[in-house]
Coordinates of C-alpha atoms in Angstrom, one line a residue:
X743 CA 71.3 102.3 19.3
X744 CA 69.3 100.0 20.8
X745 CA 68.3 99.0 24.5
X746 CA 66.2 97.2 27.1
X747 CA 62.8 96.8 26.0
X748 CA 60.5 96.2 29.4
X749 CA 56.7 95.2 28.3
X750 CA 54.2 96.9 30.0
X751 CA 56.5 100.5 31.3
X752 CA 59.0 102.1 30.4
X753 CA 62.5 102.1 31.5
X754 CA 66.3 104.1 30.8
X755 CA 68.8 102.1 30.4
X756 CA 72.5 101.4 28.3
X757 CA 73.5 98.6 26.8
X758 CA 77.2 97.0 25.7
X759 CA 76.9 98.5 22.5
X760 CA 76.9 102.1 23.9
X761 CA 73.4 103.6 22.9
X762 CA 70.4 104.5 25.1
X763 CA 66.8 105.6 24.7
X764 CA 63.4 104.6 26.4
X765 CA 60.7 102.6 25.0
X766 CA 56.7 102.0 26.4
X767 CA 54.0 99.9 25.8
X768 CA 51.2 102.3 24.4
X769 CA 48.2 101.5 26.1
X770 CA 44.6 101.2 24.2
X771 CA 46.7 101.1 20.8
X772 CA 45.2 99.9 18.5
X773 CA 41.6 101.7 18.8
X774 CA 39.5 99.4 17.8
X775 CA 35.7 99.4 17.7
X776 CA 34.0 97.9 20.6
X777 CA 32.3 95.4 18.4
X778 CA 34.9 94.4 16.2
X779 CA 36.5 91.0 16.4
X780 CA 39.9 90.7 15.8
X781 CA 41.3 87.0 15.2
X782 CA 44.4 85.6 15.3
X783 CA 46.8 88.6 14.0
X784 CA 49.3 86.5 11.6
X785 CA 50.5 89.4 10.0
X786 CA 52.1 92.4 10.0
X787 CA 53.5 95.4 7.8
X788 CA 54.1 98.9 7.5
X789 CA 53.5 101.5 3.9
X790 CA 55.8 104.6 3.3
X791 CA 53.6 106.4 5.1
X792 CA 53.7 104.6 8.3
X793 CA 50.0 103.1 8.2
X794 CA 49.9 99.8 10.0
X795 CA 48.6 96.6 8.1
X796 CA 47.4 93.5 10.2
X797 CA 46.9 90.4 8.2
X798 CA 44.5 88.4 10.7
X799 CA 41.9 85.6 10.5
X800 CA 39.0 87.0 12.3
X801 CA 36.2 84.5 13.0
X802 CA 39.0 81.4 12.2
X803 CA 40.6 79.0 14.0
X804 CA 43.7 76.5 13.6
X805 CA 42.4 73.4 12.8
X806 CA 43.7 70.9 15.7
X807 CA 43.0 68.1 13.3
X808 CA 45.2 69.7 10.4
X809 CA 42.4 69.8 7.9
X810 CA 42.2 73.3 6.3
X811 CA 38.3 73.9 6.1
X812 CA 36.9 75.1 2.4
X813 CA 35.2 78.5 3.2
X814 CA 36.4 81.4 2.6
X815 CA 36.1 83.4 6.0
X816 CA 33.6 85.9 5.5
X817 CA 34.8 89.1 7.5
X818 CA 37.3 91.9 6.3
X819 CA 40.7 90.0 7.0
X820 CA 43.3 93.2 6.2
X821 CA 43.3 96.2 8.1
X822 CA 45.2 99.6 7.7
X823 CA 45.4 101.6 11.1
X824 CA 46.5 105.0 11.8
X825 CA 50.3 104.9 13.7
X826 CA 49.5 107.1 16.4
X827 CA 45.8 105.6 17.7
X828 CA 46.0 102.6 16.3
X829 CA 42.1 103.4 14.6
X830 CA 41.2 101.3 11.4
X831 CA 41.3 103.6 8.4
X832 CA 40.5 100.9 6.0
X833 CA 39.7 97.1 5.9
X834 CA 39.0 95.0 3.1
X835 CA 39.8 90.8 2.3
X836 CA 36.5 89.7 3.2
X837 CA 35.5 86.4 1.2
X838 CA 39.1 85.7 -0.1
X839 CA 41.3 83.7 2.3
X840 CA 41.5 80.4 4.1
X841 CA 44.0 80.4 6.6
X842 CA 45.6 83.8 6.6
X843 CA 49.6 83.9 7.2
X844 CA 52.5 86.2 6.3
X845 CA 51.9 90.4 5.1
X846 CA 54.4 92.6 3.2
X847 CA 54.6 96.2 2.5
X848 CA 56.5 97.2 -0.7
X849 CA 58.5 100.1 -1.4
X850 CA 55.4 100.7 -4.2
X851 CA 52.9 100.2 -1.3
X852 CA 51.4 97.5 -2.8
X853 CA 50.5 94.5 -0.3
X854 CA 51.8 90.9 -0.6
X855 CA 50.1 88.2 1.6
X856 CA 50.1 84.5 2.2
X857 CA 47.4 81.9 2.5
X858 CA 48.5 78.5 4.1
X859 CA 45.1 77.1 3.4
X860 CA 44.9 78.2 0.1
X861 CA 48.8 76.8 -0.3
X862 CA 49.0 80.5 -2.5
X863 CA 50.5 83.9 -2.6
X864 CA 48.6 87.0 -3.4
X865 CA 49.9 90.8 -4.3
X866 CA 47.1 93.5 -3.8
X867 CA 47.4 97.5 -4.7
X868 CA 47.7 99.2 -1.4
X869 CA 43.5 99.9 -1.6
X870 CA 43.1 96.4 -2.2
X871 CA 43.1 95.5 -5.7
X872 CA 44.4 91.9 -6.6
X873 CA 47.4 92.6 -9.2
X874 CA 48.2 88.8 -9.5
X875 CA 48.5 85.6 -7.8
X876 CA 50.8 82.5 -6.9
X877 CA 50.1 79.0 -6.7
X878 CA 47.0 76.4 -7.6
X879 CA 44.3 77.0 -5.3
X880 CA 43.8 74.3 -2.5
X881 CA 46.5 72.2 -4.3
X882 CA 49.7 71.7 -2.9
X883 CA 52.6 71.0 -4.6
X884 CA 56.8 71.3 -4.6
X885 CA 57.4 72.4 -8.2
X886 CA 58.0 76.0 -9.5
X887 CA 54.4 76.6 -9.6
X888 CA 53.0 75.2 -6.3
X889 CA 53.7 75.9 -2.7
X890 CA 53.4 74.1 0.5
X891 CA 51.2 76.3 2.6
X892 CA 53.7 79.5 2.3
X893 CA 54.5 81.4 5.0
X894 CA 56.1 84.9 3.9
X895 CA 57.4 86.8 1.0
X896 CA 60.2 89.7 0.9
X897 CA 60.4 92.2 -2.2
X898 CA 64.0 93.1 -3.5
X899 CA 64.6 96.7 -4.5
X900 CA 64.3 95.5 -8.6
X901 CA 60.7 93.8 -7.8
X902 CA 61.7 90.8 -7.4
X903 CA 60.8 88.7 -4.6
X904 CA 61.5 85.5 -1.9
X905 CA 58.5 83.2 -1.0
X906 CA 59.3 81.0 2.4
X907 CA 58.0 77.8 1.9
X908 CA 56.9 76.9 4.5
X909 CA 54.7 74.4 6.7
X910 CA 55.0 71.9 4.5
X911 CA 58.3 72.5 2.0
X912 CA 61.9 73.6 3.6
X913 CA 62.8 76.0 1.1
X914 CA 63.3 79.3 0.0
X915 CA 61.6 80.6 -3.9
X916 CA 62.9 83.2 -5.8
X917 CA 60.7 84.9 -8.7
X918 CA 61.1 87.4 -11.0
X919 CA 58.8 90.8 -10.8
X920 CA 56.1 89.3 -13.1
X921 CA 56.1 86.0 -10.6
X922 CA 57.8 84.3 -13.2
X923 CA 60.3 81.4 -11.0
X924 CA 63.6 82.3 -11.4
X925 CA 65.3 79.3 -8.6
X926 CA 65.4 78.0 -5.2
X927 CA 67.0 77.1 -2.2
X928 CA 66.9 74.1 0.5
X929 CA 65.6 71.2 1.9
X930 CA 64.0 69.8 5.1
X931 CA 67.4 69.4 7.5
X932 CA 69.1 71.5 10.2
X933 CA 72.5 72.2 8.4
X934 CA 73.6 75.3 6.8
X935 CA 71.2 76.3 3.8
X936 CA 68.4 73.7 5.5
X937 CA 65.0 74.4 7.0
X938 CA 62.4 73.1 9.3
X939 CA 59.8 75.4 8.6
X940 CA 61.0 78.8 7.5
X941 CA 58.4 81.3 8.7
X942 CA 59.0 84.4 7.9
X943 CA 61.5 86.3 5.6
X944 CA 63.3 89.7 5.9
X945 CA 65.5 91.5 3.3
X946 CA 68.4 94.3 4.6
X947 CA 70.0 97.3 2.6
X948 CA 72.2 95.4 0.6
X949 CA 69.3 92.6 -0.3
X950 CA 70.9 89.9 2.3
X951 CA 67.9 87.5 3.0
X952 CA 67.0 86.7 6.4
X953 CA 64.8 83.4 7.3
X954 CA 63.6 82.7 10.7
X955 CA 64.1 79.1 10.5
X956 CA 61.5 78.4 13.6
X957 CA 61.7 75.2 14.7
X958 CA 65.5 75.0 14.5
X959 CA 65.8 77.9 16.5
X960 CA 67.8 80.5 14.5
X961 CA 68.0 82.9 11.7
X962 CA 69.9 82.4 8.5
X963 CA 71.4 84.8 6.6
X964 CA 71.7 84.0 3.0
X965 CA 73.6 86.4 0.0
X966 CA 70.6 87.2 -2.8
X967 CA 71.5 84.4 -4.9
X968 CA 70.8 82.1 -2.0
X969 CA 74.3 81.8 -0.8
X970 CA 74.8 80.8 2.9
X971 CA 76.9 83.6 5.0
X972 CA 76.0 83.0 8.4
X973 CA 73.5 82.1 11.2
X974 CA 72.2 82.9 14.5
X975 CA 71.3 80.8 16.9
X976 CA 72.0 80.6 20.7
X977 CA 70.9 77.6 23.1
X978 CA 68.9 80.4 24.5
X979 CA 66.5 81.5 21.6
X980 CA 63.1 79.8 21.0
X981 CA 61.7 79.2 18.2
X982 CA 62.3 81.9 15.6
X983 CA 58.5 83.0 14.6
X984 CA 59.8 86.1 13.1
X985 CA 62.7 88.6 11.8
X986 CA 62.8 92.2 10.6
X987 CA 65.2 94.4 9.6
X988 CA 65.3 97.9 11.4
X989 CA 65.9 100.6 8.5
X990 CA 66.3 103.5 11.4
X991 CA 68.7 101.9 13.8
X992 CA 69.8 99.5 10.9
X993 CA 69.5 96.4 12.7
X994 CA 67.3 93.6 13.3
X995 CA 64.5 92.5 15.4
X996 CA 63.2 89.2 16.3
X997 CA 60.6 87.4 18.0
X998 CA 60.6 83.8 19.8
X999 CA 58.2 81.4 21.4
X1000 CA 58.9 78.7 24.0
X1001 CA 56.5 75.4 24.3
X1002 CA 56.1 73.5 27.7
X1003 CA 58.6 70.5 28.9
X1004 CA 56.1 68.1 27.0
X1005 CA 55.2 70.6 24.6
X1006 CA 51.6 70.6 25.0
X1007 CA 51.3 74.4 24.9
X1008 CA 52.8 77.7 24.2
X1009 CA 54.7 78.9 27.5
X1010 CA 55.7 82.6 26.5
X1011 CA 57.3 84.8 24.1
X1012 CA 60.1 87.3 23.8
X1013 CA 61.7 90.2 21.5
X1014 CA 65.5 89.6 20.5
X1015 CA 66.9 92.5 19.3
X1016 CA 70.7 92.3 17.1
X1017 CA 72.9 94.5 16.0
X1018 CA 73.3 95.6 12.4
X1019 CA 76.3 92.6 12.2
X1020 CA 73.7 90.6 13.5
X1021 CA 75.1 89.7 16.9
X1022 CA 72.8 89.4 19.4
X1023 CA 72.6 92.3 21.6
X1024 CA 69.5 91.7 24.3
X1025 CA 66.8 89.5 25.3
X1026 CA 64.5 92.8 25.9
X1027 CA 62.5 92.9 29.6
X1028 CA 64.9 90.3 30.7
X1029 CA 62.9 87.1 30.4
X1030 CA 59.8 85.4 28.8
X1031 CA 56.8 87.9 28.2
X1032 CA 54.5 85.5 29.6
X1033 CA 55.1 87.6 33.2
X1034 CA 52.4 89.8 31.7
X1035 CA 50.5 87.2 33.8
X1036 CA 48.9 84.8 30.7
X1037 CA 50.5 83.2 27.8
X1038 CA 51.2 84.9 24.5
X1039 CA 52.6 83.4 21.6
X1040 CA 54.3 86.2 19.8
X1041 CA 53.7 85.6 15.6
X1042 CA 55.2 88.8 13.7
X1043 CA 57.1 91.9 14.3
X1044 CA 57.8 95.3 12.3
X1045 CA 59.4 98.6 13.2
X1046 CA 58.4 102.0 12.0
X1047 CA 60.2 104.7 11.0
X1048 CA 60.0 106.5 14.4
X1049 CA 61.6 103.1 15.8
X1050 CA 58.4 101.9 17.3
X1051 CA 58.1 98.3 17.6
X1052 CA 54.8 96.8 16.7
X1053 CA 54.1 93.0 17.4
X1054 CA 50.9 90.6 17.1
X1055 CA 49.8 88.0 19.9
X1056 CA 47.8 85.2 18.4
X1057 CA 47.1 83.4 21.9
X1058 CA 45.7 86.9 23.1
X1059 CA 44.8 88.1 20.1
X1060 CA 46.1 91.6 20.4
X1061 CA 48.4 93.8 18.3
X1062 CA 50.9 95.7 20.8
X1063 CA 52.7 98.7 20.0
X1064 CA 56.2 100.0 22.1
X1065 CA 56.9 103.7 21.8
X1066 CA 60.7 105.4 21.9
X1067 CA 60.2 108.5 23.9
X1068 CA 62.2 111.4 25.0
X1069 CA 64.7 110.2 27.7
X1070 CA 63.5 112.6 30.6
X1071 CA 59.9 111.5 30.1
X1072 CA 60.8 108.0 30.9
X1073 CA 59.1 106.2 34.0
X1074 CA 56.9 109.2 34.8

């Protein structure tokens, strides 16, 4: 079961839900070459065989005015890296994206991305093939055809899948394997089945959909037909940027940012980590992560099937990796 996650070394320790183990930060992971620029790393996913794929926006920024520019950016924007060093095996995504967002692994391998620029979503073969894409170009839009600079999508078992939509709409889209639009779900609002910006999206065994609702602060579970069953939120919790579901310990993981009193900037970030009811079990390392002594603004999370937990910084533009290890080896 699950317990305290401390950032930078590792710890032993049991929690209320009467599991222990160890985790560490593995240091220089990922290997990356000297001379390679990573950008903001949006997003994050893991293939059957436990290759890590970063979704990231290399030479990029935000724009502070909100104008999306018109290039495409020019450098290799997906990555594959090894588990264990963290060394890219293959990169590809050059001249393609806009803004880069949300990445998906299927249980086919195949890769599913987002572009918030492009207001699109794309689904690539796991070498990098395009199979098919989502949405006008450039165009935004709130009918079955056109997003709102999309933030995420999660694949059903069938082939189906959920688009979060996004920055711009408050809903969640269901489509049909062939990306045909089958219905939707919500509205901009902070009630049960509402959104203000769903950012990510997370399915569990039995196909219950998870949205991190970020700037109400919470996750909502919905049934696969959109149906509301619960939520979580806590005065405590940030803003939700992200939600996974843990297929080894069969619970969940989440990350969460804070923003300053006058919200000028991004304070710090933690991991939350719930049960597999979905009660909130920890606030790992026992406060903010910006004690690693700058800011980070935590963006996306996945855990492998060794119950490593991998997450992406996009203030420090770094992809961090913690490690469960033997109990004994702990704090050496």
């Amino acid at each position: 079961m699950y317990i305290h996650l401390l950032k930078d070394q590792a710890i032993n320790t049991k929690n209320d839900i009467g599991g222990s183990g160890n985790y560490e930060l593995v240091k220089d992971w990922p290997r990356l070459p000297a001379d390679f620029g990573l950008g903001n790393p949006t997003g994050l996913g893991i293939d059957s065989n436990q290759h890590i794929f970063v979704f990231h926006r290399a030479e990029r920024k935000w724009p502070l005015n909100g104008r999306m520019p018109d290039a495409s950016i020019v450098s290799k924007t997906i990555l594959m890296l090894e588990r264990d060093n963290g060394e890219i095996l293959n990169s590809w995504g050059d001249n393609l994206f806009i803004m880069p967002h949300g990445l998906t692994v299927d249980a086919k391998n195949d890769i599913w991305v987002t572009d918030v620029g492009l207001h699109q979503v794309f689904k690539f073969s796991h070498e990098g093939k395009l199979l098919f894409t989502l949405g006008e170009p450039g165009v935004s839009g709130t009918g079955p055809a056109n997003f709102n600079l999309p933030t995420d999508v999660a694949v059903a078992k069938d082939g189906s899948f959920y688009v979060s939509d996004g920055y711009g709409n408050s809903r969640v889209v269901k489509f049909s394997p062939a990306g045909q639009y089958l219905f939707e779900w919500g509205k901009k609002g902070s009630g049960q089945g509402e959104f203000n910006l769903p950012h990510a999206i997370d399915l569990d065994d039995n196909e219950n959909v998870y949205v991190a609702d970020r700037e109400n602060n919470r996750v909502q579970v919905f049934d696969p037909t959109g149906k509301f069953i619960k939520q979580w939120k806590d005065k405590n919790f940030g803003r939700m940027s992200s939600v996974v579901f843990d297929k080894l310990e069969k619970g969940f993981v989440a990350v969460d940012y804070t923003l300053s009193l006058f919200r000028s900037k991004v304070t710090g970030s933690d991991i939350l980590l719930f049960d597999p009811s979905g009660n909130f079990v920890t606030r790992p390392g026992n406060g903010r992560l910006k004690k690693e002594g700058r800011r980070c603004w935590y963006h996306n999370v996945a855990v492998d099937d060794q119950g490593s937990i991998y997450i992406t910084d996009i203030l420090g533009n770094r992809i961090k990796k913690f490690k469960k290890v033997p109990e004994q080896l702990a704090g050496r």
